[in-house]
Amino acid sequence: MTLPENGLCEYRVTVGRDWLDYNEHMNGAYYLKAFDDAGEGLALIIGMGADYTRRTNNSWVALESHITFQNEALLGDELRIESRVLDFDDKKMHIYQEMSRGDELLATHEQLGLHFDTAARRGSVFTPAVRASLEQLHGAQARLARPAAVGRSIGIKRNKPAA
């Protein structure tokens, strides 16, 4: 596959009835599924699809994941997910994704992924070809601002008592 010039890998999906919960909006599990499917598209672009796993016994696995929800996704919504690689080292990649309906941001997803040797069942160094793709993709994103949602943590903000 061809690496996108701007470094943003785009994936599109439509919300189906089976993705809805009893509130008639997309269930949280399907946000992760959509982000995961978009991540597979990113993996293909950098040369790590299912064929890569069959040929090399290498794949990728998630070490940590964080989703934020801004707006509801509803039945029939056409979703666009943009994925990018914020950083990487010899074995890991830091991925950030945004899910939108038109120009409206619905959710963000941040993930730390590990290049994984499926035979040894442990982390492994990226192959030279995948590393080169990561470098090219990351370089193409150099002009993009770091998303504000990156690095968020979960917690309840408390007002300080008046003195």
mmCIF file of C-alpha atoms in Angstrom:
data_model
loop_
_atom_site.group_PDB
_atom_site.id
_atom_site.type_symbol
_atom_site.label_atom_id
_atom_site.label_comp_id
_atom_site.label_asym_id
_atom_site.label_seq_id
_atom_site.Cartn_x
_atom_site.Cartn_y
_atom_site.Cartn_z
ATOM 1 C CA MET A 1 0.000 0.000 0.000
ATOM 2 C CA THR A 2 1.008 3.610 -0.476
ATOM 3 C CA LEU A 3 1.839 5.767 2.512
ATOM 4 C CA PRO A 4 -0.401 8.862 2.716
ATOM 5 C CA GLU A 5 1.421 12.118 1.956
ATOM 6 C CA ASN A 6 0.176 13.874 5.094
ATOM 7 C CA GLY A 7 0.819 10.851 7.317
ATOM 8 C CA LEU A 8 -2.858 10.438 8.265
ATOM 9 C CA CYS A 9 -4.262 6.994 7.486
ATOM 10 C CA GLU A 10 -7.998 7.213 6.830
ATOM 11 C CA TYR A 11 -10.611 4.516 7.434
ATOM 12 C CA ARG A 12 -14.387 4.751 6.926
ATOM 13 C CA VAL A 13 -17.220 2.689 8.399
ATOM 14 C CA THR A 14 -21.000 3.009 8.817
ATOM 15 C CA VAL A 15 -22.709 2.431 12.179
ATOM 16 C CA GLY A 16 -24.978 -0.608 11.883
ATOM 17 C CA ARG A 17 -27.950 -1.593 14.041
ATOM 18 C CA ASP A 18 -25.953 -4.343 15.795
ATOM 19 C CA TRP A 19 -23.517 -1.688 17.063
ATOM 20 C CA LEU A 20 -26.239 0.106 19.046
ATOM 21 C CA ASP A 21 -27.049 -0.298 22.723
ATOM 22 C CA TYR A 22 -30.392 0.248 24.474
ATOM 23 C CA ASN A 23 -29.749 4.020 24.434
ATOM 24 C CA GLU A 24 -29.916 3.842 20.618
ATOM 25 C CA HIS A 25 -26.341 5.048 20.223
ATOM 26 C CA MET A 26 -23.129 3.184 19.440
ATOM 27 C CA ASN A 27 -22.049 0.923 22.292
ATOM 28 C CA GLY A 28 -18.602 1.633 23.745
ATOM 29 C CA ALA A 29 -17.263 -1.742 22.639
ATOM 30 C CA TYR A 30 -17.899 -0.814 19.006
ATOM 31 C CA TYR A 31 -15.921 2.397 19.306
ATOM 32 C CA LEU A 32 -12.949 0.189 20.161
ATOM 33 C CA LYS A 33 -13.817 -2.196 17.309
ATOM 34 C CA ALA A 34 -13.924 0.682 14.815
ATOM 35 C CA PHE A 35 -10.617 2.047 16.127
ATOM 36 C CA ASP A 36 -9.113 -1.458 15.989
ATOM 37 C CA ASP A 37 -10.275 -1.953 12.395
ATOM 38 C CA ALA A 38 -8.760 1.420 11.490
ATOM 39 C CA GLY A 39 -5.564 0.307 13.245
ATOM 40 C CA GLU A 40 -5.468 -2.749 11.003
ATOM 41 C CA GLY A 41 -5.607 -0.357 8.044
ATOM 42 C CA LEU A 42 -2.633 1.509 9.489
ATOM 43 C CA ALA A 43 -0.807 -1.804 9.981
ATOM 44 C CA LEU A 44 -1.384 -2.665 6.299
ATOM 45 C CA ILE A 45 -0.044 0.704 5.196
ATOM 46 C CA ILE A 46 3.192 0.206 7.134
ATOM 47 C CA GLY A 47 3.512 -3.389 5.913
ATOM 48 C CA MET A 48 2.241 -5.349 8.931
ATOM 49 C CA GLY A 49 -0.991 -6.974 7.760
ATOM 50 C CA ALA A 50 -2.065 -10.614 8.059
ATOM 51 C CA ASP A 51 0.246 -11.624 5.176
ATOM 52 C CA TYR A 52 3.188 -10.109 7.080
ATOM 53 C CA THR A 53 2.279 -12.206 10.123
ATOM 54 C CA ARG A 54 2.065 -15.399 8.032
ATOM 55 C CA ARG A 55 5.425 -14.693 6.359
ATOM 56 C CA THR A 56 7.410 -13.476 9.389
ATOM 57 C CA ASN A 57 5.624 -14.767 12.511
ATOM 58 C CA ASN A 58 5.504 -11.123 13.622
ATOM 59 C CA SER A 59 2.457 -9.021 14.368
ATOM 60 C CA TRP A 60 1.474 -6.264 16.780
ATOM 61 C CA VAL A 61 -0.449 -6.225 20.033
ATOM 62 C CA ALA A 62 -1.858 -3.469 22.234
ATOM 63 C CA LEU A 63 -0.099 -2.774 25.531
ATOM 64 C CA GLU A 64 -2.327 0.110 26.612
ATOM 65 C CA SER A 65 -5.385 1.865 25.224
ATOM 66 C CA HIS A 66 -7.402 4.982 26.124
ATOM 67 C CA ILE A 67 -10.674 6.178 24.525
ATOM 68 C CA THR A 68 -12.384 9.526 25.060
ATOM 69 C CA PHE A 69 -15.987 10.154 24.012
ATOM 70 C CA GLN A 70 -17.131 13.630 22.900
ATOM 71 C CA ASN A 71 -20.356 12.966 20.969
ATOM 72 C CA GLU A 72 -22.700 10.087 20.198
ATOM 73 C CA ALA A 73 -22.469 7.963 17.088
ATOM 74 C CA LEU A 74 -25.919 6.955 15.824
ATOM 75 C CA LEU A 75 -27.430 4.407 13.453
ATOM 76 C CA GLY A 76 -26.355 5.009 9.875
ATOM 77 C CA ASP A 77 -23.639 7.536 10.736
ATOM 78 C CA GLU A 78 -20.732 7.508 8.309
ATOM 79 C CA LEU A 79 -17.631 7.534 10.484
ATOM 80 C CA ARG A 80 -14.165 8.648 9.418
ATOM 81 C CA ILE A 81 -11.206 7.554 11.512
ATOM 82 C CA GLU A 82 -7.824 9.142 11.013
ATOM 83 C CA SER A 83 -4.863 7.264 12.467
ATOM 84 C CA ARG A 84 -1.346 8.497 12.965
ATOM 85 C CA VAL A 85 1.892 7.347 14.559
ATOM 86 C CA LEU A 86 2.964 9.874 17.166
ATOM 87 C CA ASP A 87 6.177 8.102 18.091
ATOM 88 C CA PHE A 88 7.977 4.771 17.858
ATOM 89 C CA ASP A 89 11.133 3.029 18.990
ATOM 90 C CA ASP A 90 12.684 -0.336 18.077
ATOM 91 C CA LYS A 91 9.667 -2.356 19.259
ATOM 92 C CA LYS A 92 6.788 -0.018 20.153
ATOM 93 C CA MET A 93 4.578 2.544 18.447
ATOM 94 C CA HIS A 94 2.377 5.238 19.973
ATOM 95 C CA ILE A 95 -0.776 5.581 17.872
ATOM 96 C CA TYR A 96 -3.415 8.317 18.012
ATOM 97 C CA GLN A 97 -6.816 8.155 16.271
ATOM 98 C CA GLU A 98 -9.750 10.523 15.862
ATOM 99 C CA MET A 99 -13.277 9.415 14.951
ATOM 100 C CA SER A 100 -15.465 11.994 13.231
ATOM 101 C CA ARG A 101 -18.868 12.340 11.630
ATOM 102 C CA GLY A 102 -18.296 15.002 9.000
ATOM 103 C CA ASP A 103 -16.426 17.763 10.834
ATOM 104 C CA GLU A 104 -17.725 16.730 14.285
ATOM 105 C CA LEU A 105 -15.260 14.918 16.539
ATOM 106 C CA LEU A 106 -16.939 11.930 18.199
ATOM 107 C CA ALA A 107 -14.097 10.131 19.962
ATOM 108 C CA THR A 108 -10.343 9.797 20.294
ATOM 109 C CA HIS A 109 -8.214 6.727 20.875
ATOM 110 C CA GLU A 110 -4.628 6.522 21.994
ATOM 111 C CA GLN A 111 -2.724 3.244 22.027
ATOM 112 C CA LEU A 112 0.711 1.907 22.775
ATOM 113 C CA GLY A 113 1.374 -1.038 20.480
ATOM 114 C CA LEU A 114 4.142 -3.638 20.596
ATOM 115 C CA HIS A 115 5.735 -5.435 17.640
ATOM 116 C CA PHE A 116 5.233 -9.065 18.634
ATOM 117 C CA ASP A 117 6.948 -12.337 17.730
ATOM 118 C CA THR A 118 4.027 -14.777 17.539
ATOM 119 C CA ALA A 119 6.275 -17.852 17.887
ATOM 120 C CA ALA A 120 8.250 -16.615 20.918
ATOM 121 C CA ARG A 121 5.147 -14.827 22.354
ATOM 122 C CA ARG A 122 7.117 -11.697 23.220
ATOM 123 C CA GLY A 123 8.091 -8.312 21.870
ATOM 124 C CA SER A 124 10.486 -8.122 18.935
ATOM 125 C CA VAL A 125 12.309 -5.478 16.933
ATOM 126 C CA PHE A 126 10.514 -4.038 13.888
ATOM 127 C CA THR A 127 11.800 -5.422 10.601
ATOM 128 C CA PRO A 128 13.826 -2.924 8.550
ATOM 129 C CA ALA A 129 11.001 -2.495 6.009
ATOM 130 C CA VAL A 130 8.387 -1.771 8.694
ATOM 131 C CA ARG A 131 10.779 0.567 10.503
ATOM 132 C CA ALA A 132 11.372 2.469 7.244
ATOM 133 C CA SER A 133 7.600 2.806 6.727
ATOM 134 C CA LEU A 134 7.162 4.076 10.299
ATOM 135 C CA GLU A 135 9.938 6.640 9.747
ATOM 136 C CA GLN A 136 8.356 7.830 6.501
ATOM 137 C CA LEU A 137 4.838 8.002 7.975
ATOM 138 C CA HIS A 138 6.035 9.765 11.129
ATOM 139 C CA GLY A 139 8.079 12.208 9.037
ATOM 140 C CA ALA A 140 5.041 13.065 6.907
ATOM 141 C CA GLN A 141 3.194 14.061 10.097
ATOM 142 C CA ALA A 142 5.948 16.418 11.295
ATOM 143 C CA ARG A 143 3.941 19.503 10.270
ATOM 144 C CA LEU A 144 0.856 18.395 12.217
ATOM 145 C CA ALA A 145 0.246 19.776 15.695
ATOM 146 C CA ARG A 146 0.282 17.331 18.592
ATOM 147 C CA PRO A 147 -3.380 16.578 19.440
ATOM 148 C CA ALA A 148 -4.588 18.099 22.718
ATOM 149 C CA ALA A 149 -6.135 14.787 23.812
ATOM 150 C CA VAL A 150 -2.799 12.936 23.836
ATOM 151 C CA GLY A 151 -1.642 11.802 27.259
ATOM 152 C CA ARG A 152 -4.897 12.411 29.097
ATOM 153 C CA SER A 153 -5.491 10.550 32.302
ATOM 154 C CA ILE A 154 -8.682 9.499 34.013
ATOM 155 C CA GLY A 155 -9.783 11.137 37.239
ATOM 156 C CA ILE A 156 -12.378 13.350 38.858
ATOM 157 C CA LYS A 157 -11.349 16.963 39.082
ATOM 158 C CA ARG A 158 -12.217 18.356 42.497
ATOM 159 C CA ASN A 159 -12.675 21.985 43.316
ATOM 160 C CA LYS A 160 -10.372 23.129 46.048
ATOM 161 C CA PRO A 161 -12.217 24.208 49.206
ATOM 162 C CA ALA A 162 -12.378 27.944 49.737
ATOM 163 C CA ALA A 163 -9.854 29.184 52.256
#
